PDB file of C-alpha atoms and ligand atoms in Angstrom:
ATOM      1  CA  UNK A   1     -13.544   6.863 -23.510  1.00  0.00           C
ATOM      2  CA  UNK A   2      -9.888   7.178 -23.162  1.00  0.00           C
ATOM      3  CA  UNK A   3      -7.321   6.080 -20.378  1.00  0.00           C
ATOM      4  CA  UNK A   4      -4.161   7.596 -19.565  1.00  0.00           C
ATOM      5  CA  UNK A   5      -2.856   4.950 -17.598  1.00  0.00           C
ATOM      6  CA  UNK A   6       0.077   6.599 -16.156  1.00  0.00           C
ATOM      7  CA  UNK A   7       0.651  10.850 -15.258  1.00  0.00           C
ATOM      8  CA  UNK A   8       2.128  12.722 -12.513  1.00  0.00           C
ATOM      9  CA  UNK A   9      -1.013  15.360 -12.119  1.00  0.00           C
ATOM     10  CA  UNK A  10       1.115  16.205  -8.779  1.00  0.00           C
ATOM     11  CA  UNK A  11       3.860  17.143 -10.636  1.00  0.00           C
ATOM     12  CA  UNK A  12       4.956  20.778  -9.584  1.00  0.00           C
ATOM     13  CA  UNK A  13       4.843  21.475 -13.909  1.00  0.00           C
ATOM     14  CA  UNK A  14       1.169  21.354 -12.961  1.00  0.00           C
ATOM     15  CA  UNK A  15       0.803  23.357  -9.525  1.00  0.00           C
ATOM     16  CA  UNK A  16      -0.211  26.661 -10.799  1.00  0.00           C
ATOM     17  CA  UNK A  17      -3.215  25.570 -13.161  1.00  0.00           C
ATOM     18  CA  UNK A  18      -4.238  21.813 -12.333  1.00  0.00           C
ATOM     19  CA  UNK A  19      -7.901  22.591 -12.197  1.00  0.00           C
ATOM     20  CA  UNK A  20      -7.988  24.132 -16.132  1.00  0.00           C
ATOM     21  CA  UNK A  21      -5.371  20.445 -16.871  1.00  0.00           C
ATOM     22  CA  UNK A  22      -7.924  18.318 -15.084  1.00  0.00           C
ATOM     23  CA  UNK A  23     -11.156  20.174 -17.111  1.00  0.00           C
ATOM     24  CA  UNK A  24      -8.811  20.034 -20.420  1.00  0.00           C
ATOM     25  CA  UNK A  25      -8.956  15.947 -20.248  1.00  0.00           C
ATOM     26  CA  UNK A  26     -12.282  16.065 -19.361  1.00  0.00           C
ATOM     27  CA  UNK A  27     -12.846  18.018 -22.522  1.00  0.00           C
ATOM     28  CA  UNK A  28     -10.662  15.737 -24.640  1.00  0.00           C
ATOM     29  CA  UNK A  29     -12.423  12.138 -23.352  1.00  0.00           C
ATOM     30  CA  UNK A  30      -9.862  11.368 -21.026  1.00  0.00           C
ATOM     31  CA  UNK A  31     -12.266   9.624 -18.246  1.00  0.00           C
ATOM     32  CA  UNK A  32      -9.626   7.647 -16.466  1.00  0.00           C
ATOM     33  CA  UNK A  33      -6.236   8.557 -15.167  1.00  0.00           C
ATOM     34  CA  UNK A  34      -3.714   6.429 -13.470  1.00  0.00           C
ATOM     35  CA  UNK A  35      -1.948   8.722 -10.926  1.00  0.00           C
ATOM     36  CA  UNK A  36       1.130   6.413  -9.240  1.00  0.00           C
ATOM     37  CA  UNK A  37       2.770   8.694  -6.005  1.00  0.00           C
ATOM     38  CA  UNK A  38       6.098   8.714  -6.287  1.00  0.00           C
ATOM     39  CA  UNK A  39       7.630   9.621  -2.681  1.00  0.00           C
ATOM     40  CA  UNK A  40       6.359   8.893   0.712  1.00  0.00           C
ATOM     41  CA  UNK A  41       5.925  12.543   1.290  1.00  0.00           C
ATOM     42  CA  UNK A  42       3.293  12.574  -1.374  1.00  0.00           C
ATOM     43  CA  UNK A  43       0.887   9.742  -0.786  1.00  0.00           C
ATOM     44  CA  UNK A  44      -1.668  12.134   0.938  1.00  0.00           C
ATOM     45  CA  UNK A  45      -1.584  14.552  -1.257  1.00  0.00           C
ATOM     46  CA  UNK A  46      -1.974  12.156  -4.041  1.00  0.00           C
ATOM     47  CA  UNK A  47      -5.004  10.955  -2.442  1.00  0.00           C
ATOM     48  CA  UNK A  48      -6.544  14.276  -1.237  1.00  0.00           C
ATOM     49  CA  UNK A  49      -6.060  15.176  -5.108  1.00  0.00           C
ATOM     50  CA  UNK A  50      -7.754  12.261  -6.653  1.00  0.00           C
ATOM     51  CA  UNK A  51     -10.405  12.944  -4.283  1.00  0.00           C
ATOM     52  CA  UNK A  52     -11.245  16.494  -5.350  1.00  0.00           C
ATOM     53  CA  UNK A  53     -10.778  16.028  -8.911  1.00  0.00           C
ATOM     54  CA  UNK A  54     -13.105  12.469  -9.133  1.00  0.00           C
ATOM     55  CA  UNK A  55     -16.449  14.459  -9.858  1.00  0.00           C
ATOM     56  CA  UNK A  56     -14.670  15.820 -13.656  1.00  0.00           C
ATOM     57  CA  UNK A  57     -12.724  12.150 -14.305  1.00  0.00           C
ATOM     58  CA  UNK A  58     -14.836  10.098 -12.950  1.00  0.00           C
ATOM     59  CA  UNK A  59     -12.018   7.010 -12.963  1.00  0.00           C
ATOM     60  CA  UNK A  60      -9.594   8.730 -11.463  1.00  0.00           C
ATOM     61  CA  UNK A  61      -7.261   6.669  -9.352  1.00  0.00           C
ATOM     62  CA  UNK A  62      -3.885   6.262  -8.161  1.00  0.00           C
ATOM     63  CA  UNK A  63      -1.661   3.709  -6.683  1.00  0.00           C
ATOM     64  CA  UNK A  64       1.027   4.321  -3.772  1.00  0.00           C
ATOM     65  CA  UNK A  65       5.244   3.871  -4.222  1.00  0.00           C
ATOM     66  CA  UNK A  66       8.626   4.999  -4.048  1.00  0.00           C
ATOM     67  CA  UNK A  67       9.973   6.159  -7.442  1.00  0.00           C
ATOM     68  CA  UNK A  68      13.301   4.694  -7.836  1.00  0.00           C
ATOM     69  CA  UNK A  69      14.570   8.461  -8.780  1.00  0.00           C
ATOM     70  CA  UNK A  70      13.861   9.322  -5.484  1.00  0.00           C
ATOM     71  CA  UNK A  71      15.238   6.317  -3.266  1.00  0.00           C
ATOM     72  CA  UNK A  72      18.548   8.699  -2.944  1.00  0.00           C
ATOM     73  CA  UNK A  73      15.935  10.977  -0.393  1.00  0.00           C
ATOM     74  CA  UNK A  74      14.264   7.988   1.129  1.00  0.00           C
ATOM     75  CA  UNK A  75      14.776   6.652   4.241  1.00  0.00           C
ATOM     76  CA  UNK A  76      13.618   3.029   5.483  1.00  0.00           C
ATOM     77  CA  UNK A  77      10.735   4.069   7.550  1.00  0.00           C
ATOM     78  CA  UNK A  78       8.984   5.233   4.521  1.00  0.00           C
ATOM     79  CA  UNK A  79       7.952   1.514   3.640  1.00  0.00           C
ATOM     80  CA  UNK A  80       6.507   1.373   7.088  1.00  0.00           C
ATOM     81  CA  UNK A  81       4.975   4.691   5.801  1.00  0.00           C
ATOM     82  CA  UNK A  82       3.578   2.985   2.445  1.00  0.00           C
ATOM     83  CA  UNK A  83       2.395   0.021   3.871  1.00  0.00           C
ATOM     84  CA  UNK A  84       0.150   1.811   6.232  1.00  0.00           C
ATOM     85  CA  UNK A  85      -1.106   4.145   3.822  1.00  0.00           C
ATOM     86  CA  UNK A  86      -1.709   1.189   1.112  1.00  0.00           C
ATOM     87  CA  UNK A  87      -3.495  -0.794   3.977  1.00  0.00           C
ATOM     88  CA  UNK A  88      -5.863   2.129   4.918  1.00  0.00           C
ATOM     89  CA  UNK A  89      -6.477   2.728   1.354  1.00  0.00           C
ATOM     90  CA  UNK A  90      -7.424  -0.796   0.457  1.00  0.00           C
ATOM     91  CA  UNK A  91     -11.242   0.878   1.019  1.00  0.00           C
ATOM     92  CA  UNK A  92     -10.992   3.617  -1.519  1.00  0.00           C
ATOM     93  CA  UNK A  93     -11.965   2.537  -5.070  1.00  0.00           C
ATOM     94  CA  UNK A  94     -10.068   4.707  -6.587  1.00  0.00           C
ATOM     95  CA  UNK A  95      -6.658   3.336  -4.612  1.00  0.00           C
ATOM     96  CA  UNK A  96      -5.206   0.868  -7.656  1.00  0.00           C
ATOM     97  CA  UNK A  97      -2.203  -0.554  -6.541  1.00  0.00           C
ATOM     98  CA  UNK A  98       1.511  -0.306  -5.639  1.00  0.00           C
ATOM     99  CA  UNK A  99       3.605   2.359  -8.065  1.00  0.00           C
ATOM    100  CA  UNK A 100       5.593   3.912  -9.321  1.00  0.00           C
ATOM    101  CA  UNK A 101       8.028   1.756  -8.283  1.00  0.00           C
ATOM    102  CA  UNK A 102      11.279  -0.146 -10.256  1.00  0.00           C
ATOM    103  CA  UNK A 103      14.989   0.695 -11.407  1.00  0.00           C
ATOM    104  CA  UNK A 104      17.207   2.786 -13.552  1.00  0.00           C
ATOM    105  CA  UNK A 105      20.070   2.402 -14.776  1.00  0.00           C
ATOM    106  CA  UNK A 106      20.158   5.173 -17.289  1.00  0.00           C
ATOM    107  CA  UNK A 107      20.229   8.285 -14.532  1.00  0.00           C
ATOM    108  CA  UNK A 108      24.045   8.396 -13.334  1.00  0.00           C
ATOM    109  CA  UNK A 109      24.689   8.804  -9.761  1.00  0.00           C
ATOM    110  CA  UNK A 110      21.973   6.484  -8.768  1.00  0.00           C
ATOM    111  CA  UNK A 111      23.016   4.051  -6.155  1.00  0.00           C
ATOM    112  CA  UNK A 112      22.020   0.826  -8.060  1.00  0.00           C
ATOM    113  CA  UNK A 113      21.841  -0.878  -4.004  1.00  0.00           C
ATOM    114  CA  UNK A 114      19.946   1.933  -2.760  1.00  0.00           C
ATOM    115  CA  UNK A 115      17.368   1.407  -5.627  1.00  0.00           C
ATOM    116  CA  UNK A 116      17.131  -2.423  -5.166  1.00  0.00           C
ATOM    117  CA  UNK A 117      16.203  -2.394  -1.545  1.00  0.00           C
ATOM    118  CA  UNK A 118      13.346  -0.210  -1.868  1.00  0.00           C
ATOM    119  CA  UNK A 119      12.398  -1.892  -5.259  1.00  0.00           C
ATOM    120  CA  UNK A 120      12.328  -5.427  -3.454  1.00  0.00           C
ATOM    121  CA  UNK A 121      10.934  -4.054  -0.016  1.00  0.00           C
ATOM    122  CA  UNK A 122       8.155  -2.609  -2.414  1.00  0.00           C
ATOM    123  CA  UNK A 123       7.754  -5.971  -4.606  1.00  0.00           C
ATOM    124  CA  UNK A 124       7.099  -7.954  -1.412  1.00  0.00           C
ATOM    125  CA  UNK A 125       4.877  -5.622  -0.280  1.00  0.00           C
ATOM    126  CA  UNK A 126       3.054  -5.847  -3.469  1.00  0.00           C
ATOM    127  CA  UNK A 127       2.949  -9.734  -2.955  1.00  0.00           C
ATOM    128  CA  UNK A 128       1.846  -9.696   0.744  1.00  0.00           C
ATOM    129  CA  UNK A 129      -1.447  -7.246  -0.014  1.00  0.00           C
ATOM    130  CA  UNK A 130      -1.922  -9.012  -3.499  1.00  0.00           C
ATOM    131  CA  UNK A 131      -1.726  -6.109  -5.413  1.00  0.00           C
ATOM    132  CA  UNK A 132      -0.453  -5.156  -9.150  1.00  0.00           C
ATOM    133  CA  UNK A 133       2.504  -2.783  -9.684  1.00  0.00           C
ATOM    134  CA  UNK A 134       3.188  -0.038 -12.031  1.00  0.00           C
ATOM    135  CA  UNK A 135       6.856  -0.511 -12.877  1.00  0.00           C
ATOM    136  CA  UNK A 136       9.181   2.110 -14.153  1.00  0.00           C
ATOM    137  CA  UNK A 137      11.978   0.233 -15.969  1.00  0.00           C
ATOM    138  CA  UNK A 138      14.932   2.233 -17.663  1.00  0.00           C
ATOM    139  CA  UNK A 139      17.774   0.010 -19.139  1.00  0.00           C
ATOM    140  CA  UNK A 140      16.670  -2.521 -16.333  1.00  0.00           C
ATOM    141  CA  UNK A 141      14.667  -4.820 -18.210  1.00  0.00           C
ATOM    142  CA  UNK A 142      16.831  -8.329 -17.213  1.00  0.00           C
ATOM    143  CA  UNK A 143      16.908  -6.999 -13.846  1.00  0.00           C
ATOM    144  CA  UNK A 144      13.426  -6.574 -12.714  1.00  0.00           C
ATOM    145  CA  UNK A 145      12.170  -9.541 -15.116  1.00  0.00           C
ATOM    146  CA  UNK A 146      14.568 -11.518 -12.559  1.00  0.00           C
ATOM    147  CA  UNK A 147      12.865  -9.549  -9.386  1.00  0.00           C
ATOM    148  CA  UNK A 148       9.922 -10.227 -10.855  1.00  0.00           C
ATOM    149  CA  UNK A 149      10.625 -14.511 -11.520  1.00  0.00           C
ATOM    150  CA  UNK A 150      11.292 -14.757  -7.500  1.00  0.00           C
ATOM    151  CA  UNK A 151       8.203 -14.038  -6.395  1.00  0.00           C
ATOM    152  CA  UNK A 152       4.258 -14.584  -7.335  1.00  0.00           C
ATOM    153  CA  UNK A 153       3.061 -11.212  -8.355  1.00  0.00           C
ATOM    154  CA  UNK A 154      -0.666 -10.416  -9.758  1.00  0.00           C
ATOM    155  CA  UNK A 155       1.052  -8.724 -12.983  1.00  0.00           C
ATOM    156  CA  UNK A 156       0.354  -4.913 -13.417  1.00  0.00           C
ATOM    157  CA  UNK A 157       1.922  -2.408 -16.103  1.00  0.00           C
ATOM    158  CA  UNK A 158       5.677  -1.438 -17.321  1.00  0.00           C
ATOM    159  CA  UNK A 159       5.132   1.828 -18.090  1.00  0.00           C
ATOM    160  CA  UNK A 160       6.541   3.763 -20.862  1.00  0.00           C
ATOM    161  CA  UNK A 161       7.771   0.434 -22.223  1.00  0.00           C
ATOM    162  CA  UNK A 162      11.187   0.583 -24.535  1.00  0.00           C
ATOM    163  CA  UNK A 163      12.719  -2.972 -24.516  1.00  0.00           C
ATOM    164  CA  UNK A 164      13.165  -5.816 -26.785  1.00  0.00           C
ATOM    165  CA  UNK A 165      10.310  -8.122 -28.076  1.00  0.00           C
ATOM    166  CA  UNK A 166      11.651 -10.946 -26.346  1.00  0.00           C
ATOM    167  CA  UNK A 167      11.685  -8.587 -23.079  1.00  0.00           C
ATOM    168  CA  UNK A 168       7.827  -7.870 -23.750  1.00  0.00           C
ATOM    169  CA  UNK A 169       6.823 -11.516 -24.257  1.00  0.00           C
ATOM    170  CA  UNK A 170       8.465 -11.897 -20.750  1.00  0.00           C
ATOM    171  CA  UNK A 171       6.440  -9.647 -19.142  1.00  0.00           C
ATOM    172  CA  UNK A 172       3.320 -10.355 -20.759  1.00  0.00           C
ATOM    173  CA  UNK A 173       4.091 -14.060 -19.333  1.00  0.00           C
ATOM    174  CA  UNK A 174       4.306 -12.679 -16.294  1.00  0.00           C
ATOM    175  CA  UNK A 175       1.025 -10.911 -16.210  1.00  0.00           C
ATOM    176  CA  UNK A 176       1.984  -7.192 -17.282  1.00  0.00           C
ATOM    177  CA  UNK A 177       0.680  -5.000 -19.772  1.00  0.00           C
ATOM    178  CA  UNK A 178       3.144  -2.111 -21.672  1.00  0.00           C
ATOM    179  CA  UNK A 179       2.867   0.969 -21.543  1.00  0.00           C
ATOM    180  CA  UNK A 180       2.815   3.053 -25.053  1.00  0.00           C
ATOM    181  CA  UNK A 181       2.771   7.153 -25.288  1.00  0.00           C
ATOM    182  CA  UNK A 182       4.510  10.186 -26.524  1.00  0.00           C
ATOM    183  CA  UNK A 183       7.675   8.516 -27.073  1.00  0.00           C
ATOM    184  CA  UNK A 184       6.396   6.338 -30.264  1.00  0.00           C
ATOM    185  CA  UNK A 185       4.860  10.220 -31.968  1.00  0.00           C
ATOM    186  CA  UNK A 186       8.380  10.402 -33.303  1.00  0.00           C
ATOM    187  CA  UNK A 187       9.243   8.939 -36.580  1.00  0.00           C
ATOM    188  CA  UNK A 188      12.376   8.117 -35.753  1.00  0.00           C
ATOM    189  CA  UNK A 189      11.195   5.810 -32.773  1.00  0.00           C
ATOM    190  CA  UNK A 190      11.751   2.682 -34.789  1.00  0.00           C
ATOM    191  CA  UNK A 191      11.913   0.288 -32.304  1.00  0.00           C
ATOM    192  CA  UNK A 192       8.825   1.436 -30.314  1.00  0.00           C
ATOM    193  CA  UNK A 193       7.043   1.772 -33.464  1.00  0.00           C
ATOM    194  CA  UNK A 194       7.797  -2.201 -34.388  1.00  0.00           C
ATOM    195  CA  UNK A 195       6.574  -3.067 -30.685  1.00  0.00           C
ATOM    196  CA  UNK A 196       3.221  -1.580 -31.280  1.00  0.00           C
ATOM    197  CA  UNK A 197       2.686  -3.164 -34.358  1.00  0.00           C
ATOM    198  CA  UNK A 198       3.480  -6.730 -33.759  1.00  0.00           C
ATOM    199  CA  UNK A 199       2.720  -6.771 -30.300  1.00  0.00           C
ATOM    200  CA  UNK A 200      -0.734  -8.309 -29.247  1.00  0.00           C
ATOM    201  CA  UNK A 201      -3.092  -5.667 -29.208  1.00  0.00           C
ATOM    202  CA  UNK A 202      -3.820  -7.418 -25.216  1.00  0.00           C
ATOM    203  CA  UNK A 203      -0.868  -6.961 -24.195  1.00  0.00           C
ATOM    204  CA  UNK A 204      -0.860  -2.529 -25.022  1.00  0.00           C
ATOM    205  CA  UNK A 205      -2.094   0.486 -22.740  1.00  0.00           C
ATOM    206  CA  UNK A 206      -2.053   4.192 -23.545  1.00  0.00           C
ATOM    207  CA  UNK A 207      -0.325   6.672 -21.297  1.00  0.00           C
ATOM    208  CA  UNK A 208       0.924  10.013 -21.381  1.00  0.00           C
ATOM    209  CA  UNK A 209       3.132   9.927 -18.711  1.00  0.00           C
ATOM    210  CA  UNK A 210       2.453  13.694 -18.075  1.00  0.00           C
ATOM    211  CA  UNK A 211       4.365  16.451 -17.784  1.00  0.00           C
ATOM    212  CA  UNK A 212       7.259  14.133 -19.420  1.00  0.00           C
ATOM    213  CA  UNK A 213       7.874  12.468 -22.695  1.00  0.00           C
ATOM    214  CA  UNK A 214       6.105  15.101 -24.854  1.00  0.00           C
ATOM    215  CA  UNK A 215       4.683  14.274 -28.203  1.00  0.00           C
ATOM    216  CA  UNK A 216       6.487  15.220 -31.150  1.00  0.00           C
ATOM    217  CA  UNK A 217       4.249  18.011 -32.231  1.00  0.00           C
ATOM    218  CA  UNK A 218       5.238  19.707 -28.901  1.00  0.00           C
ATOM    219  CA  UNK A 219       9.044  19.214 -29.862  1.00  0.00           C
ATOM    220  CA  UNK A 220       9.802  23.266 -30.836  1.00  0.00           C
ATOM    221  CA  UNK A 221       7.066  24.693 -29.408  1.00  0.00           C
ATOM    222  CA  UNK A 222       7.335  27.072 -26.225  1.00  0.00           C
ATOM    223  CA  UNK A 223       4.896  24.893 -23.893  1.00  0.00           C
ATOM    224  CA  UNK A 224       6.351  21.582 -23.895  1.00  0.00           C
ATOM    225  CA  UNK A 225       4.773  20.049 -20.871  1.00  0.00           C
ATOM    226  CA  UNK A 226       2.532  17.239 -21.644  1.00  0.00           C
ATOM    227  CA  UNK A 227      -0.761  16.631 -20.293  1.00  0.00           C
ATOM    228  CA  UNK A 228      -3.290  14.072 -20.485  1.00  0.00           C
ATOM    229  CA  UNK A 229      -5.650  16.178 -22.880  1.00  0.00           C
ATOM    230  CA  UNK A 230      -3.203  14.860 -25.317  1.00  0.00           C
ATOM    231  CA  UNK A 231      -3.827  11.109 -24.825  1.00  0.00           C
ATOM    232  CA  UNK A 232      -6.670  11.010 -27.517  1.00  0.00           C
ATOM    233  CA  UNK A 233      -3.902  12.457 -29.920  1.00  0.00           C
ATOM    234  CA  UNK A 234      -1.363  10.163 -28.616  1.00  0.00           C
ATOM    235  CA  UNK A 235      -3.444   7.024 -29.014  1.00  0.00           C
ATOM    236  CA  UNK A 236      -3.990   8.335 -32.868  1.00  0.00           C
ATOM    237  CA  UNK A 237      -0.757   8.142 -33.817  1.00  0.00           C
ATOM    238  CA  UNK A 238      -0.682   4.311 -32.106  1.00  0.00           C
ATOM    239  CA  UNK A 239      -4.048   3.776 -33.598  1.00  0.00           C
ATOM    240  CA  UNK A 240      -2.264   4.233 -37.185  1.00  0.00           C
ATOM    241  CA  UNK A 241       1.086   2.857 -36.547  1.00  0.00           C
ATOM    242  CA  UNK A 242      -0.940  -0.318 -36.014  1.00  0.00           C
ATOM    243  CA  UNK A 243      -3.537  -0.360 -38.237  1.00  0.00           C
ATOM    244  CA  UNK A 244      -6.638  -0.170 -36.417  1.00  0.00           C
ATOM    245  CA  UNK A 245      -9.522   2.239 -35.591  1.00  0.00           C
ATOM    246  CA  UNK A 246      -9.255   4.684 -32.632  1.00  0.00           C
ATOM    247  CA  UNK A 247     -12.375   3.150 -31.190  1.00  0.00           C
ATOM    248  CA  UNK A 248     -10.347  -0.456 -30.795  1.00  0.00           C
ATOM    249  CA  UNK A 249      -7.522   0.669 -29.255  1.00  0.00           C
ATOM    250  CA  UNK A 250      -9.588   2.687 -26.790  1.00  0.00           C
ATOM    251  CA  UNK A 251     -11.915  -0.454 -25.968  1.00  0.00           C
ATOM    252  CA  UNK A 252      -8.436  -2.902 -26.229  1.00  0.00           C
ATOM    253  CA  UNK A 253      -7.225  -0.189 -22.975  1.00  0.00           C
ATOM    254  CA  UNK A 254      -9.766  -0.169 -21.212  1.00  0.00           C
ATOM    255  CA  UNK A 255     -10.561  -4.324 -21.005  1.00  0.00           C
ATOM    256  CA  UNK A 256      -6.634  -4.716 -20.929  1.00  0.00           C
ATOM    257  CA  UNK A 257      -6.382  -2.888 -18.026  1.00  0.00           C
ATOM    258  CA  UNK A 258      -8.735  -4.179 -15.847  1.00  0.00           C
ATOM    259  CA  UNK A 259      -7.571  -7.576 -16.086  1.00  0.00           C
ATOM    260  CA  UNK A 260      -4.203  -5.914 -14.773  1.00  0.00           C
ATOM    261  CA  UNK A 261      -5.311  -3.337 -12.699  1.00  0.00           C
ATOM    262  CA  UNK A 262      -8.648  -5.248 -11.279  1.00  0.00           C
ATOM    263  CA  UNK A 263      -9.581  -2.195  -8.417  1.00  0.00           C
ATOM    264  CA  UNK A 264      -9.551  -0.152 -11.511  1.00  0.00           C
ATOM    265  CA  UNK A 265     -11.315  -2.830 -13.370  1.00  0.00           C
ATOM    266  CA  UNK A 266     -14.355  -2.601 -10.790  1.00  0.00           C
ATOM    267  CA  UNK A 267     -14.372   1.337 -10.726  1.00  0.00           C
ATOM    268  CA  UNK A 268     -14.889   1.473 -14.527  1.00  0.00           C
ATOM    269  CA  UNK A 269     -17.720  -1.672 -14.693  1.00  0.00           C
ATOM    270  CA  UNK A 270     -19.566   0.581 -12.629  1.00  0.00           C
TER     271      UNK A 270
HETATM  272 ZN1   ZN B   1       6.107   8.006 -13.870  1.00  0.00          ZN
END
């Protein structure tokens, strides 16, 4: 069983033919997805679509946030917005944690301020309800370690993780788990690449990150969007660039990320 531990099935790249995207994982192994909202607008939707799609992946879930791309379009009241919805959702199993949430520094005309309020509005609301966080971190590393240091935080994922090793070992101390997809299918991705192999295996997850970061085998074709059918592919290419058997790094996901993600954790013991 495969996880794909972070992808946008809301995504308008996915509008027209969801239902055939959805029955593709199924069809590949993909048993668990990670949906994280990613606008206050959304966070029904989200919910409504986890719903209807739970009976063909079964650990479907999704956690609730304010993308820092989008914090340009938000306005304060939708934290008052989020915390409601994360409170009434604290009874659905398949309701994860707070996400997609974080800062980056690598999109230009981003109002770095803008981006830090809601990222530390979201942080303490992640600390009041006790809940993990799926952090999106682009050339922002120091910056949300730092966030991260102020406050007492039950760990949770750094998605599509591209920093240093010493960056890693400070958010494994500090209870996270990286994200690994698409981006490492490139040869070129030598830094990645080095992660995954000297990492500890405990401290990887698999993600697609869906319809973004494409694998390289999708590089010249016509259909570039990414979907989670690909994870089992994906994790392949990990699988080898470290050394071990498919099967490991499957089983290595799925306990890793129910010590971070414990609501998941639960759904998948079952
Ligand atoms: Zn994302």
């Amino acid at each position: 069983m495969w996880l794909d531990t972070h992808c946008h099935l809301d995504a308008p790249e996915f509008l027209a033919d969801l239902g055939q995207i959805v029955e593709n994982a199924q069809v590949a192994g993909v048993q668990g997805i990670l949906l994280p909202a990613v606008r206050a607008h959304d966070f029904v939707a989200v919910r409504e679509l986890v719903h209807a799609h739970k009976d063909r992946i079964p650990y479907l879930v999704y956690t609730l946030g304010i993308h820092p791309l989008y914090t340009d379009r938000a306005k304060e009241e939708d934290l008052e917005t989020l915390e409601q919805a994360v409170t009434e959702s604290l009874n659905d199993p398949h309701f994860v944690g707070i996400g997609e949430i974080g800062l980056d520094y690598f999109v230009a005309d981003l109002d770095p301020h803008r981006q830090a309020f809601f990222f530390d509005a979201q942080l303490d609301l992640a600390q009041k309800k006790n809940l993990p966080v799926i952090l999106h971190v682009r050339r922002s590393q120091d910056m949300i370690l730092k966030a991260l240091r102020q406050r007492s935080l039950p760990g949770g994922i750094a998605h599509a993780f591209n920093g240093s090793f010493q960056q890693a070992e400070q958010f494994m101390a500090l209870g996270f788990k990286l994200g690994f997809g698409g981006a490492a299918t490139y040869e070129r991705a030598l830094q990645i690449r080095r992660l995954l192999k000297e990492l500890p295996l405990e401290s990887i997850v698999t993600e697609t990150d869906s319809p973004d970061i494409p694998p390289a085998w999708l590089k010249d074709k016509h259909e570039r969007r990414n979907q989670p059918a690909y994870l089992p592919r994906i994790a392949k290419v990990l699988a080898d660039i470290r050394g071990i058997q498919e099967q490991d790094l499957a089983q290595a996901v799925i306990k890793n990320t129910s010590k971070v993600l414990p609501r998941w954790g639960q759904l998948l013991a079952k």
